[in-house]
Short mmCIF file of C-alpha atoms and ligand atoms in Angstrom, two decimals:
data_model
loop_
_atom_site.label_atom_id
_atom_site.label_comp_id
_atom_site.label_asym_id
_atom_site.label_seq_id
_atom_site.Cartn_x
_atom_site.Cartn_y
_atom_site.Cartn_z
CA MET A 1040 4.84 25.95 -10.49
CA PRO A 1041 6.66 22.64 -11.15
CA LYS A 1042 4.32 19.73 -11.76
CA ILE A 1043 5.07 16.47 -9.91
CA LEU A 1044 3.40 13.33 -11.25
CA VAL A 1045 3.23 10.30 -8.93
CA VAL A 1046 2.44 7.08 -10.83
CA GLY A 1047 0.77 4.63 -8.43
CA GLY A 1048 -1.03 5.27 -5.15
CA GLY A 1049 -0.10 2.14 -3.22
CA TYR A 1050 2.23 2.04 -0.25
CA ALA A 1051 5.05 4.02 -1.86
CA GLY A 1052 2.93 6.37 -4.00
CA PHE A 1053 0.48 7.24 -1.25
CA TYR A 1054 3.27 8.01 1.23
CA THR A 1055 5.20 10.02 -1.36
CA ALA A 1056 2.18 12.24 -2.05
CA TRP A 1057 1.28 12.46 1.66
CA LYS A 1058 4.77 13.55 2.63
CA LEU A 1059 5.09 15.95 -0.32
CA GLU A 1060 1.94 17.65 0.98
CA LYS A 1061 3.73 18.05 4.30
CA HIS A 1062 7.13 19.22 3.02
CA LEU A 1063 6.16 21.49 0.10
CA ARG A 1064 5.53 25.14 0.81
CA GLN A 1065 2.37 26.81 -0.45
CA GLY A 1066 2.70 27.26 -4.24
CA GLU A 1067 6.06 25.48 -4.41
CA ALA A 1068 4.85 22.59 -6.59
CA GLU A 1069 1.66 20.94 -7.78
CA VAL A 1070 1.27 17.21 -7.06
CA THR A 1071 -0.86 14.80 -9.12
CA MET A 1072 -1.18 11.14 -8.17
CA VAL A 1073 -2.58 8.61 -10.66
CA ASP A 1074 -3.79 5.13 -9.73
CA PRO A 1075 -6.54 2.95 -11.25
CA LEU A 1076 -7.75 2.26 -7.70
CA PRO A 1077 -9.24 5.01 -5.51
CA TYR A 1078 -7.45 3.64 -2.44
CA MET A 1079 -4.14 2.43 -1.13
CA THR A 1080 -4.19 -1.22 -0.03
CA TYR A 1081 -2.52 -2.18 3.24
CA GLN A 1082 -1.36 -5.54 1.86
CA PRO A 1083 0.00 -6.98 5.13
CA PHE A 1084 -3.63 -7.16 6.29
CA LEU A 1085 -4.82 -9.22 3.31
CA PRO A 1086 -4.40 -12.58 5.14
CA GLU A 1087 -6.51 -11.28 8.03
CA VAL A 1088 -9.14 -9.97 5.61
CA ALA A 1089 -9.25 -13.39 3.91
CA ALA A 1090 -9.75 -14.97 7.35
CA GLY A 1091 -12.59 -12.65 8.33
CA SER A 1092 -10.72 -10.83 11.13
CA ILE A 1093 -10.67 -7.44 9.36
CA GLU A 1094 -13.44 -5.97 7.24
CA PRO A 1095 -12.19 -5.54 3.63
CA ARG A 1096 -12.93 -1.80 3.44
CA HIS A 1097 -11.00 -1.16 6.65
CA ALA A 1098 -7.76 -2.49 5.14
CA VAL A 1099 -7.70 0.17 2.42
CA VAL A 1100 -7.09 3.91 2.70
CA SER A 1101 -9.14 6.27 0.55
CA HIS A 1102 -6.90 8.56 -1.52
CA ARG A 1103 -9.32 11.47 -1.66
CA ARG A 1104 -10.07 11.44 2.04
CA HIS A 1105 -6.43 11.63 3.09
CA LEU A 1106 -4.71 13.53 0.28
CA LYS A 1107 -6.22 16.98 0.61
CA LYS A 1108 -3.69 18.99 -1.40
CA THR A 1109 -2.95 16.40 -4.10
CA ARG A 1110 -4.85 16.17 -7.38
CA VAL A 1111 -6.03 12.56 -7.37
CA VAL A 1112 -6.69 10.94 -10.75
CA THR A 1113 -8.31 7.49 -10.73
CA ALA A 1114 -6.98 6.04 -13.98
CA LYS A 1115 -4.06 4.04 -15.36
CA VAL A 1116 -0.81 5.45 -16.61
CA THR A 1117 -0.32 3.45 -19.79
CA LYS A 1118 2.77 5.11 -21.22
CA VAL A 1119 5.54 7.43 -20.07
CA ASP A 1120 7.77 9.26 -22.52
CA HIS A 1121 10.30 10.86 -20.24
CA ALA A 1122 12.21 12.27 -23.22
CA THR A 1123 9.27 14.66 -23.76
CA LYS A 1124 8.04 14.51 -20.13
CA THR A 1125 4.58 13.30 -20.98
CA ALA A 1126 2.52 10.48 -19.51
CA THR A 1127 -0.50 8.91 -21.17
CA ILE A 1128 -3.36 8.56 -18.72
CA THR A 1129 -6.13 6.11 -19.58
CA PRO A 1130 -9.34 6.25 -17.53
CA ALA A 1131 -11.86 3.40 -17.26
CA GLU A 1132 -14.38 5.58 -19.11
CA GLY A 1133 -13.62 8.22 -21.73
CA GLU A 1134 -10.63 9.11 -23.85
CA ALA A 1135 -7.00 8.78 -22.79
CA TRP A 1136 -5.07 12.03 -22.47
CA GLU A 1137 -1.46 13.16 -22.27
CA GLU A 1138 -0.26 14.83 -19.11
CA SER A 1139 2.94 16.84 -19.03
CA TYR A 1140 5.08 16.96 -15.93
CA ASP A 1141 8.33 18.39 -14.61
CA GLN A 1142 9.18 15.62 -12.12
CA ILE A 1143 7.92 12.04 -12.17
CA VAL A 1144 7.82 9.47 -9.36
CA MET A 1145 7.30 5.86 -10.45
CA THR A 1146 5.67 3.67 -7.76
CA ALA A 1147 3.49 1.22 -9.72
CA GLY A 1148 4.45 -1.69 -7.42
CA ALA A 1149 4.45 -5.37 -8.26
CA VAL A 1150 1.99 -7.97 -9.54
CA SER A 1151 1.67 -11.71 -8.86
CA ARG A 1152 4.31 -13.66 -10.71
CA THR A 1153 3.12 -16.98 -12.13
CA PHE A 1154 4.60 -19.72 -14.29
CA PRO A 1155 2.89 -21.36 -17.28
CA ILE A 1156 1.49 -24.24 -15.21
CA PRO A 1157 -1.66 -25.73 -16.80
CA GLY A 1158 -4.81 -24.53 -15.05
CA VAL A 1159 -3.22 -21.89 -12.79
CA ALA A 1160 -4.36 -18.87 -14.81
CA ASP A 1161 -7.95 -20.22 -14.89
CA GLU A 1162 -8.38 -21.82 -11.48
CA ALA A 1163 -6.15 -20.03 -8.97
CA ILE A 1164 -6.56 -16.68 -7.24
CA GLY A 1165 -3.77 -14.32 -6.18
CA LEU A 1166 -3.45 -12.34 -2.95
CA LYS A 1167 -2.35 -8.85 -3.96
CA THR A 1168 -5.64 -6.97 -3.88
CA ILE A 1169 -8.43 -6.40 -1.39
CA GLU A 1170 -10.91 -7.88 -3.85
CA GLU A 1171 -8.96 -11.15 -3.93
CA ALA A 1172 -8.81 -11.31 -0.13
CA ALA A 1173 -12.56 -10.64 0.20
CA ALA A 1174 -13.33 -13.24 -2.48
CA ILE A 1175 -11.22 -15.86 -0.65
CA ARG A 1176 -13.13 -15.18 2.57
CA ASP A 1177 -16.50 -15.49 0.81
CA LYS A 1178 -15.41 -18.60 -1.05
CA ILE A 1179 -14.53 -20.39 2.19
CA LEU A 1180 -17.86 -19.39 3.75
CA THR A 1181 -19.90 -20.36 0.67
CA ASN A 1182 -18.08 -23.67 0.39
CA PHE A 1183 -18.88 -24.46 4.01
CA HIS A 1184 -22.61 -23.79 3.30
CA LYS A 1185 -22.50 -26.05 0.24
CA ALA A 1186 -20.49 -28.79 1.95
CA ALA A 1187 -22.89 -28.87 4.90
CA ASN A 1188 -25.64 -30.09 2.52
CA LEU A 1189 -23.55 -32.87 0.99
CA PRO A 1190 -22.84 -36.40 2.18
CA ALA A 1191 -19.21 -37.31 2.87
CA GLY A 1192 -17.42 -37.97 -0.39
CA PRO A 1193 -15.19 -36.48 -3.07
CA GLU A 1194 -17.44 -33.48 -3.82
CA ARG A 1195 -17.55 -32.41 -0.19
CA ASP A 1196 -13.80 -32.98 0.18
CA ARG A 1197 -13.10 -30.75 -2.82
CA LEU A 1198 -15.16 -27.91 -1.35
CA LEU A 1199 -13.35 -28.17 1.98
CA THR A 1200 -9.82 -28.43 0.55
CA VAL A 1201 -7.62 -25.34 0.39
CA VAL A 1202 -4.33 -25.36 -1.52
CA VAL A 1203 -1.86 -22.48 -1.12
CA VAL A 1204 1.11 -22.28 -3.49
CA GLY A 1205 4.22 -20.55 -2.13
CA GLY A 1206 5.78 -20.79 1.33
CA GLY A 1207 7.03 -17.22 1.63
CA PHE A 1208 5.70 -14.80 4.22
CA ALA A 1209 2.41 -14.01 2.46
CA GLY A 1210 1.73 -17.67 1.64
CA ILE A 1211 2.35 -18.96 5.15
CA GLU A 1212 0.35 -16.13 6.70
CA VAL A 1213 -2.73 -16.70 4.56
CA PHE A 1214 -2.43 -20.48 4.92
CA ALA A 1215 -2.26 -20.31 8.72
CA GLU A 1216 -4.99 -17.64 8.93
CA LEU A 1217 -7.35 -19.67 6.74
CA ARG A 1218 -6.71 -22.78 8.85
CA SER A 1219 -7.61 -20.79 11.95
CA PHE A 1220 -10.71 -19.40 10.21
CA ALA A 1221 -11.90 -22.87 9.11
CA SER A 1222 -11.38 -24.32 12.60
CA ASP A 1223 -13.46 -21.46 14.03
CA LEU A 1224 -16.19 -21.96 11.44
CA LEU A 1225 -16.65 -25.61 12.39
CA LYS A 1226 -18.35 -24.42 15.62
CA SER A 1227 -21.24 -23.18 13.46
CA TYR A 1228 -21.41 -26.28 11.24
CA PRO A 1229 -22.40 -29.35 13.25
CA GLU A 1230 -22.71 -31.20 9.91
CA LEU A 1231 -18.92 -30.96 9.41
CA SER A 1232 -15.96 -32.14 11.46
CA PHE A 1233 -12.32 -31.07 11.69
CA ASP A 1234 -11.26 -34.15 9.68
CA ASP A 1235 -13.45 -33.01 6.78
CA THR A 1236 -11.28 -29.92 6.21
CA HIS A 1237 -7.98 -30.23 4.34
CA PHE A 1238 -5.18 -27.67 4.07
CA HIS A 1239 -2.14 -28.12 1.82
CA LEU A 1240 0.70 -25.70 1.13
CA VAL A 1241 3.11 -26.37 -1.73
CA GLU A 1242 6.67 -24.99 -1.61
CA ALA A 1243 9.34 -25.75 -4.19
CA MET A 1244 12.24 -25.01 -1.81
CA GLY A 1245 13.31 -27.13 1.14
CA ARG A 1246 12.17 -24.52 3.70
CA ILE A 1247 9.53 -21.86 4.29
CA MET A 1248 9.74 -18.16 5.21
CA PRO A 1249 13.31 -17.25 4.21
CA GLU A 1250 12.92 -14.00 6.21
CA VAL A 1251 13.13 -15.90 9.55
CA SER A 1252 15.79 -18.26 10.91
CA LEU A 1253 15.70 -21.94 10.03
CA GLU A 1254 14.85 -22.75 13.64
CA THR A 1255 11.88 -20.37 13.64
CA SER A 1256 10.70 -21.75 10.30
CA HIS A 1257 10.78 -25.28 11.79
CA TRP A 1258 8.66 -24.08 14.68
CA VAL A 1259 6.12 -22.73 12.19
CA LEU A 1260 6.07 -26.08 10.33
CA GLU A 1261 5.45 -27.94 13.60
CA ASN A 1262 2.77 -25.48 14.63
CA LEU A 1263 0.97 -25.90 11.31
CA ALA A 1264 1.27 -29.70 11.44
CA SER A 1265 -0.27 -29.72 14.93
CA ARG A 1266 -3.21 -27.78 13.48
CA GLY A 1267 -3.80 -30.26 10.67
CA ALA A 1268 -2.22 -28.12 7.95
CA VAL A 1269 0.15 -30.03 5.66
CA VAL A 1270 3.20 -28.31 4.12
CA HIS A 1271 4.71 -30.08 1.10
CA LEU A 1272 8.36 -28.99 0.87
CA GLU A 1273 10.49 -29.54 -2.24
CA THR A 1274 7.26 -30.01 -4.14
CA GLN A 1275 5.92 -28.17 -7.18
CA LEU A 1276 2.46 -27.62 -8.50
CA ALA A 1277 2.56 -29.43 -11.86
CA SER A 1278 -1.05 -28.79 -12.89
CA ALA A 1279 -4.22 -27.22 -11.55
CA GLU A 1280 -6.45 -28.05 -14.51
CA GLY A 1281 -10.09 -28.31 -13.54
CA GLY A 1282 -9.13 -27.56 -9.93
CA ILE A 1283 -7.27 -30.90 -9.70
CA CYS A 1284 -3.89 -30.02 -8.17
CA GLN A 1285 -1.09 -32.33 -9.18
CA LEU A 1286 1.77 -31.98 -6.70
CA LYS A 1287 5.10 -33.22 -8.02
CA ALA A 1288 7.63 -34.13 -5.32
CA LYS A 1289 11.42 -34.12 -5.68
CA ASP A 1290 11.40 -37.89 -6.41
CA ASP A 1291 8.94 -37.21 -9.28
CA SER A 1292 6.04 -38.86 -7.45
CA ILE A 1293 2.68 -37.17 -8.03
CA GLU A 1294 -0.01 -36.53 -5.43
CA THR A 1295 -3.43 -35.47 -6.68
CA ILE A 1296 -5.50 -33.06 -4.57
CA PRO A 1297 -8.80 -31.74 -5.94
CA SER A 1298 -9.52 -28.29 -4.53
CA ASP A 1299 -12.08 -25.56 -4.98
CA LEU A 1300 -9.76 -22.86 -3.61
CA ILE A 1301 -6.20 -22.54 -4.91
CA VAL A 1302 -4.38 -19.46 -3.64
CA TRP A 1303 -1.26 -18.45 -5.56
CA THR A 1304 1.36 -16.58 -3.50
CA ALA A 1305 4.55 -17.83 -5.15
CA GLY A 1306 6.22 -14.51 -5.68
CA VAL A 1307 5.80 -11.12 -7.30
CA MET A 1308 7.39 -9.27 -10.19
CA ALA A 1309 7.76 -5.60 -11.04
CA ASN A 1310 4.62 -4.18 -12.64
CA PRO A 1311 4.98 -4.83 -16.40
CA MET A 1312 3.58 -1.32 -17.05
CA VAL A 1313 7.19 -0.10 -16.82
CA LYS A 1314 7.77 -1.64 -20.25
CA GLY A 1315 5.60 1.17 -21.61
CA THR A 1316 8.14 3.74 -20.39
CA ASP A 1317 11.59 4.81 -21.57
CA PHE A 1318 13.16 4.29 -18.14
CA PRO A 1319 16.21 2.00 -17.77
CA LEU A 1320 15.26 -1.41 -16.39
CA GLU A 1321 17.48 -4.00 -14.74
CA GLN A 1322 17.31 -7.72 -15.54
CA ARG A 1323 14.34 -8.38 -13.24
CA GLY A 1324 12.31 -5.65 -14.92
CA ARG A 1325 12.62 -3.05 -12.14
CA ILE A 1326 13.51 0.58 -12.73
CA ARG A 1327 17.14 1.31 -11.97
CA VAL A 1328 17.69 3.90 -9.27
CA GLN A 1329 20.63 5.14 -7.27
CA PRO A 1330 20.56 5.27 -3.46
CA ASP A 1331 18.93 8.73 -3.34
CA LEU A 1332 16.05 7.18 -5.38
CA ARG A 1333 16.73 9.09 -8.61
CA VAL A 1334 16.52 6.99 -11.78
CA VAL A 1335 19.90 6.18 -13.32
CA ASP A 1336 21.13 4.74 -16.59
CA ASP A 1337 24.64 3.90 -17.75
CA GLU A 1338 25.43 7.59 -18.25
CA GLY A 1339 24.31 8.65 -14.78
CA VAL A 1340 21.25 10.33 -13.29
CA VAL A 1341 18.15 10.59 -15.49
CA ALA A 1342 17.09 14.10 -14.58
CA ASP A 1343 13.71 14.67 -12.91
CA ALA A 1344 12.80 10.98 -12.63
CA TRP A 1345 12.40 9.05 -9.37
CA ALA A 1346 11.24 5.57 -8.36
CA CYS A 1347 10.79 3.53 -5.19
CA GLY A 1348 8.88 0.59 -3.72
CA ASP A 1349 8.48 -2.80 -5.39
CA VAL A 1350 8.82 -1.38 -8.92
CA ALA A 1351 12.35 -0.08 -8.27
CA ALA A 1352 15.72 -1.78 -7.81
CA VAL A 1353 16.94 0.27 -4.84
CA PRO A 1354 20.52 -0.45 -3.73
CA ASP A 1355 20.60 -1.73 -0.15
CA LEU A 1356 23.41 0.23 1.48
CA THR A 1357 23.32 -1.96 4.61
CA GLY A 1358 24.65 -4.83 2.49
CA GLY A 1359 21.79 -7.07 3.62
CA GLY A 1360 19.61 -7.12 0.49
CA VAL A 1361 19.23 -9.91 -2.03
CA GLY A 1362 21.70 -9.25 -4.89
CA GLY A 1363 22.58 -5.93 -3.26
CA PHE A 1364 19.04 -4.51 -3.57
CA CYS A 1365 16.31 -3.85 -1.03
CA VAL A 1366 13.80 -6.70 -0.86
CA PRO A 1367 10.29 -5.80 -1.98
CA ASN A 1368 8.38 -5.15 1.23
CA ALA A 1369 6.31 -2.48 2.91
CA GLN A 1370 9.01 -1.75 5.46
CA HIS A 1371 11.21 -0.44 2.64
CA ALA A 1372 8.43 1.03 0.47
CA VAL A 1373 7.18 3.38 3.18
CA ARG A 1374 10.64 4.55 4.25
CA GLN A 1375 11.84 4.98 0.68
CA ALA A 1376 8.75 7.07 -0.07
CA LYS A 1377 9.43 9.34 2.91
CA GLN A 1378 13.06 9.79 1.82
CA LEU A 1379 12.06 10.31 -1.79
CA ALA A 1380 9.62 13.08 -0.86
CA LYS A 1381 12.35 14.87 1.12
CA ASN A 1382 14.90 14.45 -1.69
CA LEU A 1383 12.50 15.68 -4.35
CA VAL A 1384 11.76 18.83 -2.36
CA ALA A 1385 15.51 19.27 -1.83
CA VAL A 1386 16.15 19.09 -5.60
CA ILE A 1387 13.39 21.64 -6.29
CA ARG A 1388 15.07 23.95 -3.78
CA GLY A 1389 18.55 23.32 -5.19
CA GLU A 1390 19.68 21.45 -2.08
CA ALA A 1391 21.56 18.16 -1.70
CA THR A 1392 19.80 14.79 -1.54
CA THR A 1393 20.31 12.06 1.08
CA ASP A 1394 20.85 8.37 0.31
CA TYR A 1395 18.26 5.85 1.45
CA LYS A 1396 19.58 3.44 4.05
CA HIS A 1397 17.48 1.30 6.34
CA GLU A 1398 18.53 -1.51 8.67
CA ASN A 1399 16.02 -4.34 8.53
CA LEU A 1400 13.80 -4.22 11.65
CA GLY A 1401 12.96 -7.90 11.39
CA ALA A 1402 9.85 -9.74 10.36
CA VAL A 1403 6.58 -10.35 12.14
CA ALA A 1404 3.78 -12.63 10.97
CA GLY A 1405 0.32 -13.50 12.22
CA LEU A 1406 -0.47 -17.21 11.92
CA GLY A 1407 -4.12 -17.18 12.95
CA LEU A 1408 -5.82 -15.97 16.13
CA GLY A 1409 -3.40 -16.09 19.06
CA THR A 1410 -0.35 -17.39 17.14
CA GLY A 1411 2.49 -15.62 15.39
CA VAL A 1412 6.24 -15.37 14.93
CA PHE A 1413 8.65 -12.45 15.20
CA GLN A 1414 12.30 -12.48 14.19
CA SER A 1415 14.85 -9.70 14.49
CA GLY A 1416 18.44 -10.79 13.94
CA LYS A 1417 18.97 -13.80 16.19
CA PHE A 1418 16.10 -12.85 18.48
CA ALA A 1419 12.89 -14.77 17.87
CA MET A 1420 9.49 -14.78 19.53
CA LYS A 1421 6.87 -17.42 18.86
CA GLY A 1422 3.25 -17.96 19.80
CA PHE A 1423 0.91 -15.56 21.57
CA LEU A 1424 3.43 -12.77 22.33
CA ALA A 1425 4.58 -12.68 18.70
CA TRP A 1426 0.96 -12.51 17.58
CA GLY A 1427 0.50 -9.53 19.92
CA ALA A 1428 3.60 -7.94 18.38
CA HIS A 1429 2.17 -8.54 14.89
CA ARG A 1430 -1.09 -6.82 15.72
CA GLY A 1431 0.63 -4.03 17.65
CA TYR A 1432 3.10 -3.30 14.84
CA HIS A 1433 0.62 -3.38 11.98
CA GLY A 1434 -2.10 -1.62 13.95
CA LEU A 1435 0.27 1.31 14.39
CA ALA A 1436 1.74 1.09 10.88
CA MET A 1437 -1.67 1.43 9.21
CA PRO A 1438 -1.68 4.97 7.77
CA SER A 1439 -3.94 7.55 9.50
CA TRP A 1440 -5.80 7.29 12.79
CA GLU A 1441 -9.07 7.15 10.92
CA ARG A 1442 -8.02 3.75 9.50
CA LYS A 1443 -6.18 2.57 12.62
CA TRP A 1444 -9.39 2.93 14.65
CA ARG A 1445 -11.43 0.98 12.12
CA VAL A 1446 -8.97 -1.93 12.15
CA ILE A 1447 -8.58 -1.89 15.93
CA GLY A 1448 -12.38 -1.76 16.17
CA ASP A 1449 -12.58 -4.94 14.07
CA TRP A 1450 -10.13 -6.68 16.38
CA VAL A 1451 -11.93 -5.60 19.55
CA GLY A 1452 -15.28 -6.57 18.01
CA GLY A 1453 -13.84 -9.92 16.95
CA PHE A 1454 -12.53 -10.56 20.47
CA PHE A 1455 -15.93 -10.04 22.10
CA LEU A 1456 -18.28 -11.13 19.32
CA GLY A 1457 -16.25 -13.58 17.22
CA ARG A 1458 -15.70 -13.35 13.48
CA ASP A 1459 -18.50 -12.22 11.23
CA ILE A 1460 -19.33 -15.35 9.23
CA ALA A 1461 -21.90 -13.94 6.81
CA SER A 1462 -20.84 -14.57 3.22
CA LEU A 1463 -21.73 -11.94 0.64
CA ASP A 1464 -20.69 -14.06 -2.32
CA ASP A 1465 -23.85 -13.05 -4.22
CA ARG A 1466 -22.47 -9.53 -4.59
CA GLU A 1467 -20.60 -10.95 -7.59
CA THR A 1468 -24.03 -11.01 -9.31
CA PRO A 1469 -25.78 -8.15 -7.50
CA ARG A 1470 -28.54 -7.67 -10.09
CA ALA A 1471 -29.59 -11.33 -10.22
CA ALA A 1472 -32.35 -11.07 -7.58
CA PHE A 1473 -33.81 -7.93 -9.18
CA GLU A 1474 -33.49 -9.22 -12.71
CA ALA A 1475 -35.25 -12.51 -11.90
CA PHE A 1476 -38.54 -10.70 -11.26
CA ALA A 1477 -38.15 -7.49 -13.26
CA SER A 1478 -40.92 -6.70 -15.74
CA ARG A 1479 -39.77 -6.13 -19.27
CA PRO A 1480 -41.31 -4.21 -22.15
CA LYS A 1481 -43.64 -6.24 -24.34
CA PRO A 1482 -41.94 -7.41 -27.51
CA ALA A 1483 -43.13 -5.48 -30.58
CA VAL A 1484 -45.43 -7.75 -32.63
CA ALA A 1485 -45.87 -6.62 -36.25
CA ASP A 1486 -49.46 -5.93 -37.50
CA GLU A 1487 -51.10 -6.89 -34.22
CA PRO A 1488 -52.74 -4.57 -31.72
CA LYS A 1489 -50.38 -4.05 -28.75
CA ALA A 1490 -53.13 -4.77 -26.20
CA VAL A 1491 -53.21 -8.49 -27.01
CA ALA A 1492 -49.46 -9.01 -26.74
CA ALA A 1493 -48.55 -11.10 -23.68
CA PRO A 1494 -46.18 -9.59 -21.14
CA ALA A 1495 -42.63 -10.77 -21.74
CA PRO A 1496 -41.40 -13.44 -19.34
CA ALA A 1497 -38.57 -12.42 -17.07
CA GLU A 1498 -35.21 -13.79 -18.13
CA GLY A 1499 -34.67 -17.32 -16.90
CA GLN A 1500 -38.43 -17.71 -16.03
CA PRO A 1501 -40.87 -20.01 -17.82
CA ALA A 1502 -43.28 -18.17 -20.14
CA ASP A 1503 -46.26 -18.61 -17.79
CA ALA A 1504 -44.38 -17.05 -14.86
CA ALA A 1505 -44.29 -13.60 -16.38
CA GLY A 1506 -47.79 -12.30 -15.94
CA PRO A 1507 -50.30 -12.71 -13.19
CA ALA A 1508 -48.44 -12.32 -9.90
CA TYR A 1509 -46.84 -8.93 -10.61
CA ALA A 1510 -48.15 -5.77 -12.20
CA THR A 1511 -46.89 -5.26 -15.74
CA PRO A 1512 -45.91 -1.78 -17.00
CA ALA A 1513 -49.22 -1.73 -18.93
CA GLU A 1514 -51.20 -2.27 -15.73
CA ASP A 1515 -49.22 0.40 -13.92
CA VAL A 1516 -50.14 2.93 -16.57
CA SER A 1517 -53.85 2.16 -16.56
CA LYS A 1518 -54.36 2.02 -12.79
CA ASP A 1519 -51.94 4.53 -11.32
CA ALA A 1520 -50.39 6.82 -13.87
CA ALA A 1521 -53.57 7.89 -15.62
CA PRO A 1522 -55.34 9.47 -12.62
CA VAL A 1523 -52.19 11.36 -11.69
CA ASP A 1524 -51.99 12.78 -15.20
CA ALA A 1525 -55.67 13.71 -15.01
CA LYS A 1526 -55.15 15.85 -11.91
C1 FAD B 2220 -0.36 -10.73 1.25
C2 FAD B 2220 0.79 -9.78 1.44
C3 FAD B 2220 1.31 -9.58 2.71
C4 FAD B 2220 2.38 -8.72 2.90
N1 FAD B 2220 2.88 -8.56 4.16
C5 FAD B 2220 3.91 -7.73 4.36
C6 FAD B 2220 4.43 -7.53 5.67
O1 FAD B 2220 3.95 -8.13 6.64
N2 FAD B 2220 5.47 -6.67 5.82
C7 FAD B 2220 6.00 -5.99 4.76
O2 FAD B 2220 6.94 -5.21 4.96
N3 FAD B 2220 5.54 -6.16 3.52
C8 FAD B 2220 4.50 -7.00 3.29
N4 FAD B 2220 4.01 -7.17 2.01
C9 FAD B 2220 4.64 -6.46 0.88
C10 FAD B 2220 4.16 -5.03 0.75
O3 FAD B 2220 2.77 -4.92 0.87
C11 FAD B 2220 4.63 -4.44 -0.57
O4 FAD B 2220 6.02 -4.57 -0.63
C12 FAD B 2220 4.25 -2.97 -0.69
O5 FAD B 2220 2.87 -2.85 -0.82
C13 FAD B 2220 4.95 -2.33 -1.89
O6 FAD B 2220 4.49 -1.02 -2.05
P1 FAD B 2220 4.41 -0.36 -3.52
O7 FAD B 2220 3.83 0.99 -3.34
O8 FAD B 2220 5.70 -0.49 -4.19
O9 FAD B 2220 3.40 -1.25 -4.32
P2 FAD B 2220 1.83 -1.39 -4.08
O10 FAD B 2220 1.49 -1.17 -2.66
O11 FAD B 2220 1.45 -2.70 -4.70
O12 FAD B 2220 1.21 -0.20 -4.93
C14 FAD B 2220 1.28 -0.11 -6.33
C15 FAD B 2220 0.16 0.79 -6.80
O13 FAD B 2220 0.35 1.07 -8.18
C16 FAD B 2220 -0.91 1.07 -8.81
N5 FAD B 2220 -0.75 0.82 -10.24
C17 FAD B 2220 -0.61 -0.35 -10.89
N6 FAD B 2220 -0.53 -0.15 -12.21
C18 FAD B 2220 -0.63 1.18 -12.41
C19 FAD B 2220 -0.64 2.01 -13.56
N7 FAD B 2220 -0.53 1.49 -14.79
N8 FAD B 2220 -0.78 3.34 -13.41
C20 FAD B 2220 -0.91 3.88 -12.17
N9 FAD B 2220 -0.90 3.14 -11.04
C21 FAD B 2220 -0.76 1.81 -11.17
C22 FAD B 2220 -1.66 -0.06 -8.10
O14 FAD B 2220 -3.06 0.06 -8.27
C23 FAD B 2220 -1.21 0.14 -6.67
O15 FAD B 2220 -2.09 0.98 -5.96
C24 FAD B 2220 2.94 -8.02 1.79
C25 FAD B 2220 2.39 -8.19 0.52
C26 FAD B 2220 1.33 -9.07 0.34
C27 FAD B 2220 0.76 -9.25 -1.05
#
């Protein structure tokens, strides 16, 4: 049986495996999908997760629950040697191993692309993973708790200032969603007022959201301005050291904005893991493919190798793509994956492949509860109807009814009950509460009888806090364990 190896289980990888399960006959091929994460992330929902409208777990799709005929491996592919058709798979625990394959599908996606701006790597957070979105949500909530205890002043301002870098779709969506979230939160914080919250978005270009018309982008700018959210166009982040954002305008003037939450959404780049492969890459680091999604080099098709999604430079046959290639988005990734699965099965059966061609359907964005924009060609919708279109489209596009219902459930719950504003920030240190009071073994004291050794203080506790209030292991043994043994 031919072995198909799918590298990556995100949008493109998950759909490739899912559709291969559908198209392959019993015993026709064996599919293995490898991803370091046990789930596919529905990235278009990340802004709504960050804003507390969707529960983090509901925006991801478990691989093992939905891929019943695929062998799922939760590990990283760290090397591919297509010349010998072997991939090196490195798990989080245990030894790496080499996996041989007959056909390979590369779908390792993209990662946040940053520039060497001082402070960004240490202070900012991206928005590519569910963990980042959940952390942003908790950070906002925790900062509101902290700010509510502080008098007006620079420290409180810093906690209530959000800076988003990048005015593309993802940046504007998260910026607008977080503004909506913060405005909602103020109802629960009588200590804080609207004027205490500050939202700044930094965009190097002279406009936002290149996917929509200039007119629609102006409407978005006006909408944000009316909600107290400032967009700095033709401005670059010069430094974020110590959380102090230095915004450099076109005229070289510098504005300084201290912030405790800097979200970086200024672009993505092909996953650098492709450098550990022998596949041909184009100048932007993506794998070169031809329109039927087979990998190509200067000599022609690289046999038995496929790629799609953000990691691949897929020619856009409609002529609409940037530089002649499909733009990296979910709309393409999911359709390319479906075509790729069909083509791969066709090749196994000795049939002809079909080129990938997809006319852009348009773009739809949620800008906070009740507001959105939709653009398809010259047709644009703004406000409440567009927001409805955003939720309708993405609600249906979420893979599997099991996940659709969970997300729709969150929306219905949110409508009747409001957002859930409990922060679980302490899950970053989940053992802290237990550790603070945990009894520890007595330290071994040379040449002294053990009975006189004092119980060890818990970590972070003063020495006299260790003993009297809680039973030590020694006491447990004498009072409880001994009688049980005696029985
Ligand atoms: C905030 C945000 C909002 C967005 N909104 C929209 C939208 O509204 N509409 C739209 O069309 N698009 C949207 N996109 C873009 C869209 O989500 C991506 O284009 C799409 O996810 C690309 O799919 P992919 O499978 O190529 O990559 P991904 O979905 O990123 O999947 C890549 C997978 O590869 C795995 N991987 C990484 N390294 C390895 C390795 N070494 N070995 C094995 N596996 C590996 C990753 O864990 C991941 O699961 C948005 C993106 C973001 C970040």
